[in-house]
Coordinates of C-alpha atoms in Angstrom, one line a residue:
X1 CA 14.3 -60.2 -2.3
X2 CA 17.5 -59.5 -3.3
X3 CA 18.4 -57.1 -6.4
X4 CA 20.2 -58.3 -9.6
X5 CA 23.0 -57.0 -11.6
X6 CA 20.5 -56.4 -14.6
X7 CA 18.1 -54.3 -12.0
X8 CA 18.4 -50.3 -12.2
X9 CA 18.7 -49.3 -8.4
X10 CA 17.3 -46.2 -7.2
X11 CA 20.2 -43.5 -5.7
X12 CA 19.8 -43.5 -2.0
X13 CA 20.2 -40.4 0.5
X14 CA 24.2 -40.8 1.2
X15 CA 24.7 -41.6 -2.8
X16 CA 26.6 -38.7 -5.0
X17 CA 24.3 -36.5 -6.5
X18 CA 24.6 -36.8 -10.4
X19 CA 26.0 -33.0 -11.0
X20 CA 29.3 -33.6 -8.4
X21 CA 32.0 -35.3 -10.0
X22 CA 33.3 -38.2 -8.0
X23 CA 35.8 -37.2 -5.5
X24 CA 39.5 -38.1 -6.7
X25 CA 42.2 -39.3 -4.4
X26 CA 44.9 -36.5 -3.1
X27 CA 48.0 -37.4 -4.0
X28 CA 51.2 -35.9 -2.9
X29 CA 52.5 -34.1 -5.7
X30 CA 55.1 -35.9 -6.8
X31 CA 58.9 -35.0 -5.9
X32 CA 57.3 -32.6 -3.3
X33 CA 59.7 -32.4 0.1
X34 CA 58.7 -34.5 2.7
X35 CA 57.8 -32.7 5.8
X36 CA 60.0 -33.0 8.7
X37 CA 58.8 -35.2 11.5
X38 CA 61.8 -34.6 14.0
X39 CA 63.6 -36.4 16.3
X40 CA 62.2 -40.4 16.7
X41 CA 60.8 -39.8 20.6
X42 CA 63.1 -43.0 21.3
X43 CA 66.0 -41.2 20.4
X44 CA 65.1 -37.7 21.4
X45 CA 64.9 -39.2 25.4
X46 CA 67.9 -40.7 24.6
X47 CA 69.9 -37.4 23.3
X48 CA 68.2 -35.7 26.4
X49 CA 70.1 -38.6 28.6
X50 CA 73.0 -37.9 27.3
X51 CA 72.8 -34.1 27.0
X52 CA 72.5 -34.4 30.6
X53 CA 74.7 -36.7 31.9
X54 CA 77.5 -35.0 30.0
X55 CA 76.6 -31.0 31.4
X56 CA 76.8 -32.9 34.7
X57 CA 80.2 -34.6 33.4
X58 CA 81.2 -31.0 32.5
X59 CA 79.4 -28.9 35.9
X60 CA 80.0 -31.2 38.8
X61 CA 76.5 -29.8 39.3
X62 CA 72.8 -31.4 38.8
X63 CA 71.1 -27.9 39.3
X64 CA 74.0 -26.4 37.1
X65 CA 73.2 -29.2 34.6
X66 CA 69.4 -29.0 34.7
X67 CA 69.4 -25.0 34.6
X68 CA 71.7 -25.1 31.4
X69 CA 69.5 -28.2 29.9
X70 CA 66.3 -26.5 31.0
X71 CA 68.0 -23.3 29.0
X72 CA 68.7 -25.1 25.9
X73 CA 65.4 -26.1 25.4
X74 CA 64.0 -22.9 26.1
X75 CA 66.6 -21.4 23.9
X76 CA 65.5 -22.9 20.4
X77 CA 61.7 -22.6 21.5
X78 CA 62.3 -19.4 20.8
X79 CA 63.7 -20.5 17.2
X80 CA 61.0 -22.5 16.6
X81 CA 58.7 -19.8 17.8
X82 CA 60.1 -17.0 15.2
X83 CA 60.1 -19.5 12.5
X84 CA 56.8 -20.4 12.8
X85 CA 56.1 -16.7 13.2
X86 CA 57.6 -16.2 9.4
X87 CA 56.3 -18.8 7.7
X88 CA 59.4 -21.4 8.2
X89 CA 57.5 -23.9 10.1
X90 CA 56.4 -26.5 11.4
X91 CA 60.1 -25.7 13.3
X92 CA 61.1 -29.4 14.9
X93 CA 64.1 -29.4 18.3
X94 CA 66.9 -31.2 17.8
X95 CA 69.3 -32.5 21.2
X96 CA 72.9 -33.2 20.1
X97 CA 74.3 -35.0 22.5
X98 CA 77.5 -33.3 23.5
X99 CA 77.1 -30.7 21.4
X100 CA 73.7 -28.7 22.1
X101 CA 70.3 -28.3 20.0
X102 CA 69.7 -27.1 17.0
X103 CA 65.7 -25.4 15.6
X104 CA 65.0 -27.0 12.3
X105 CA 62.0 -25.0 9.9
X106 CA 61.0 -26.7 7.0
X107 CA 62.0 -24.0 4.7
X108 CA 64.4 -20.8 4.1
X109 CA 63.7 -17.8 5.5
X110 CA 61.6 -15.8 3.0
X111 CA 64.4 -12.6 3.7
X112 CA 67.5 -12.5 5.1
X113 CA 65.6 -10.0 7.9
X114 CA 63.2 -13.2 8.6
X115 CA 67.0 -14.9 9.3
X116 CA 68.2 -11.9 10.9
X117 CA 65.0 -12.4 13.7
X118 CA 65.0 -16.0 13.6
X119 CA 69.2 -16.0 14.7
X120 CA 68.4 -13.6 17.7
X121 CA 65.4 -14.9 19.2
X122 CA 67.0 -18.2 20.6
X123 CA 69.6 -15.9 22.8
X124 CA 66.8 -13.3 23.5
X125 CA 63.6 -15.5 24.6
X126 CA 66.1 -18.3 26.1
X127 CA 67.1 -15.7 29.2
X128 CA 63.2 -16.5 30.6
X129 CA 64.7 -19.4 31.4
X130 CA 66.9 -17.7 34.1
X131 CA 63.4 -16.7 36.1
X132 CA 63.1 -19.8 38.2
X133 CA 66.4 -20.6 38.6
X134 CA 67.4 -17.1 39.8
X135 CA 64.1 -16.9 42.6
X136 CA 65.1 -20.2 43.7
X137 CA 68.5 -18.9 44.3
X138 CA 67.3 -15.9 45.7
X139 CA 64.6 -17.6 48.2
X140 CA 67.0 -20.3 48.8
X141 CA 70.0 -18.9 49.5
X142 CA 71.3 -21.1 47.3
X143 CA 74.9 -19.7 45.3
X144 CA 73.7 -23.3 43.2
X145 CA 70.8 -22.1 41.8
X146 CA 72.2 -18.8 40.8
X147 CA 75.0 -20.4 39.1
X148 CA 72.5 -22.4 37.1
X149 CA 70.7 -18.8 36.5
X150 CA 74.5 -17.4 35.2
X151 CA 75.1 -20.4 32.9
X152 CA 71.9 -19.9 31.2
X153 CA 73.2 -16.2 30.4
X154 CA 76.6 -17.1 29.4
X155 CA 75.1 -19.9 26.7
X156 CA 73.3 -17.2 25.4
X157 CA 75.9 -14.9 25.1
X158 CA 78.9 -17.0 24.0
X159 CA 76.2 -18.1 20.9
X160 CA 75.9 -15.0 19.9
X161 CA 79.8 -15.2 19.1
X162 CA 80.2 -14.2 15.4
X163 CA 81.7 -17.6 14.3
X164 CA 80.1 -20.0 12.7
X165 CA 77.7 -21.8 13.3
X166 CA 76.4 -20.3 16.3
X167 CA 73.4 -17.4 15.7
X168 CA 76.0 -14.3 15.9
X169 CA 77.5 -15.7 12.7
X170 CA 74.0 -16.0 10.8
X171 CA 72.9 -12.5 12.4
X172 CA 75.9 -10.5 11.9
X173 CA 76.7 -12.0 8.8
X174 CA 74.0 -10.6 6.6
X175 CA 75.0 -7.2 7.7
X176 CA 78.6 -7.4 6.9
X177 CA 77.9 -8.4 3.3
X178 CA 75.6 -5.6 3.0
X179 CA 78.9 -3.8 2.7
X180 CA 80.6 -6.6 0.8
X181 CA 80.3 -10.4 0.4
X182 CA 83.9 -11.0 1.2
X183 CA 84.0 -9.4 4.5
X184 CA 81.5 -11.6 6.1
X185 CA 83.9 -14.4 4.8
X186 CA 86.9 -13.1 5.8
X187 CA 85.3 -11.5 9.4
X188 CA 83.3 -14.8 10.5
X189 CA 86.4 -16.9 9.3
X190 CA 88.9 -14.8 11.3
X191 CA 86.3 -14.7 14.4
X192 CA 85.9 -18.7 14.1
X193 CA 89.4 -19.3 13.9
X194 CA 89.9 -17.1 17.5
X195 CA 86.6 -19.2 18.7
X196 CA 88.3 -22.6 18.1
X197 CA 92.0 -20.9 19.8
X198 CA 89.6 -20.3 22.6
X199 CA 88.1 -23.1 22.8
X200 CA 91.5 -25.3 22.7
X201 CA 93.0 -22.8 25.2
X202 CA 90.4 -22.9 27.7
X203 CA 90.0 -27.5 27.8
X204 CA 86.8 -26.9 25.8
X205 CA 87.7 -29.5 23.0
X206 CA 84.6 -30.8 22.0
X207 CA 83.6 -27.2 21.2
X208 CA 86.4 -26.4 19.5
X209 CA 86.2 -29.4 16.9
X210 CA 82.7 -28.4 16.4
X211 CA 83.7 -25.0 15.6
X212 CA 86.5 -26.0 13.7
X213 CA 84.7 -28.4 11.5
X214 CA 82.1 -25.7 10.7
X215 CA 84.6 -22.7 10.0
X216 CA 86.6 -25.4 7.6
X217 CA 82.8 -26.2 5.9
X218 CA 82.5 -22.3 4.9
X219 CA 85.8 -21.8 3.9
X220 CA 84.8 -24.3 1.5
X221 CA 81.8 -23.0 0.5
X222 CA 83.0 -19.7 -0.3
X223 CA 81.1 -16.7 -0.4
X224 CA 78.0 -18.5 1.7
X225 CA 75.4 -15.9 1.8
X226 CA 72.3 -18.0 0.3
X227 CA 70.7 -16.3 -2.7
X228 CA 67.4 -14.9 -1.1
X229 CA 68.3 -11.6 -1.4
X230 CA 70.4 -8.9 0.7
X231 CA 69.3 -6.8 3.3
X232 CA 68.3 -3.0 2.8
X233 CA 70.7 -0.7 4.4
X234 CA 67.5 0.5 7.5
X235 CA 67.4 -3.7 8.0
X236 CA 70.8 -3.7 8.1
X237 CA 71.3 -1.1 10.8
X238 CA 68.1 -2.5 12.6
X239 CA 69.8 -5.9 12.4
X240 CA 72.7 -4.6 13.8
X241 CA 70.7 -2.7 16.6
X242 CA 68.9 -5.8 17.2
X243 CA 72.2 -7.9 17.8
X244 CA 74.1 -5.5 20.3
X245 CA 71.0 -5.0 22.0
X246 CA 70.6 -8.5 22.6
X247 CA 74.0 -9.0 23.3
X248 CA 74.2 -6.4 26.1
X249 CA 71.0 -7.7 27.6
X250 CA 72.6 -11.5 27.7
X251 CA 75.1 -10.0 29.6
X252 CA 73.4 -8.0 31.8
X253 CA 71.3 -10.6 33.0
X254 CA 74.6 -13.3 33.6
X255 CA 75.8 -10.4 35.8
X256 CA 72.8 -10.1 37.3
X257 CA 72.4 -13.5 38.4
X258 CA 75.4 -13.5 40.0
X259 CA 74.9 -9.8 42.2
X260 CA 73.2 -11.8 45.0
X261 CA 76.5 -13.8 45.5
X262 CA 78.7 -10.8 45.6
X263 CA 76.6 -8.8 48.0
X264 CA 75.3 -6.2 45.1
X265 CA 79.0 -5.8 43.9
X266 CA 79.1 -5.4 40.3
X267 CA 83.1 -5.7 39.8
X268 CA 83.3 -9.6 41.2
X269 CA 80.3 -10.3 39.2
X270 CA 81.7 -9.5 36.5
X271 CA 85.3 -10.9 36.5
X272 CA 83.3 -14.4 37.5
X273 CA 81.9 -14.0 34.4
X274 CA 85.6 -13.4 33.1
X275 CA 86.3 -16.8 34.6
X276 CA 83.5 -18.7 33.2
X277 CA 84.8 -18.0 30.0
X278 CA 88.7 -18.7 30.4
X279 CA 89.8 -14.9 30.9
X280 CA 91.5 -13.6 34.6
X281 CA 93.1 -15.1 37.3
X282 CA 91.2 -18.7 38.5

């Protein structure tokens, strides 16, 4: 017997009980961002490719290639892991072919000493990516591997450059204006402008478009410090702690890497690392 539409049917077990309002669809609120998916996995294979076919272009080197590739990655992990840490994330990785990566949060830094952090813990976790390439070396014998070790270093290092884009710019910066606005402009602008000479000088072209395309962008943009506020004058000294200690640990451990080539000397280490970035004799 089946029931009709005029019949009164009894509320069964899995029915609402008559107190609980019905449950309402969730809707997205509307004009709310959307949050950041990353990188298609099509196109982020692809990026990798080319990422690597062009550090072997650059290297002459698969190991040299792999160890700075292996480095990038690790480098804005360490991004992503800081941004998470501060309430920026879910942080998506970026590969730019030719170019490099780039840690993407899906919101602003909450302080300019969450930005501060965020800037200096891509260089500062991405030397653990020296470790295997540097006992590989060592095991090996291999002055390959170790190179791959120092390259690792050496990206760190030269992004910690005070020119913009790279993380010295957006570390440095926010203590510079803690003195005044317009000597951030006028330091990172006169640092980018030596970055892209440098890059020109030394057959690094690609690099020095980039740069030049990013010091031209904040030159129109002013006074570019974003409006979340300035850091106190102990963050500001912190931040600058933070920066030179990081600094002199990326480039202790690039002349590190290379001491097993050199027999424990630290003088050629260190004008091979001269070399690698278009300074002393070839």
């Amino acid at each position: 017997m089946s029931e009709t539409e005029n019949s009164v049917r009894r509320p069964g077990p899995w029915d609402p009980r008559p107190e609980d309002p019905a449950p309402e669809a969730v809707r997205p609120a509307r004009g709310a961002p959307q949050e950041d998916k990353g990188q298609h996995p099509v196109w982020a294979v692809v990026s990798t490719l080319l990422m690597a076919g062009f550090l072997w272009y650059l290297t002459g080197s698969w190991i040299v290639a792999g160890a700075v590739l292996f480095g990038l990655f690790v480098h804005e992990y360490g991004h992503v892991l800081a941004m998470n840490r501060v309430g920026m994330g879910p942080a998506r990785i970026y590969i730019i072919p030719f170019l490099g990566g780039l840690a993407k949060g899906q919101r602003e830094p909450k302080s300019e000493w969450h930005g501060v952090l965020v800037s200096l813990a891509g260089p500062a976790f991405g030397l653990l990516a020296m470790i295997p390439f540097v006992a590989a070396g060592v095991i090996l014998r291999s002055p390959e591997w170790l190179l791959g070790a120092f390259s690792i270093a050496m990206v760190n290092l030269v992004n910690l450059a005070p020119a913009p884009p790279l993380d010295g710019a957006k570390a440095l910066g926010p203590v510079l204006t803690r003195i005044h606005p317009r000597l951030e402009q006028i330091a990172l602008l006169a640092v980018g402008g030596l970055a892209v000479w440098w890059g020109l000088s030394t057959g690094r072209l690609i690099l020095a478009v980039f740069l030049g395309i990013a010091v031209l962008g904040h030159l129109r943009r002013g006074v570019w410090r974003a409006a979340w506020g300035r850091l106190s004058w102990p963050e500001a000294g912190r931040s600058l702690g933070l920066y030179l200690l990081t600094g002199t640990l990326c480039a202790a451990a690039a002349i590190g890497a290379l001491l097993p080539m050199t027999g424990g000397a630290v003088e050629p280490a260190f004008e091979t690392g001269l070399r690698f970035i278009g300074f002393g004799g070839r």
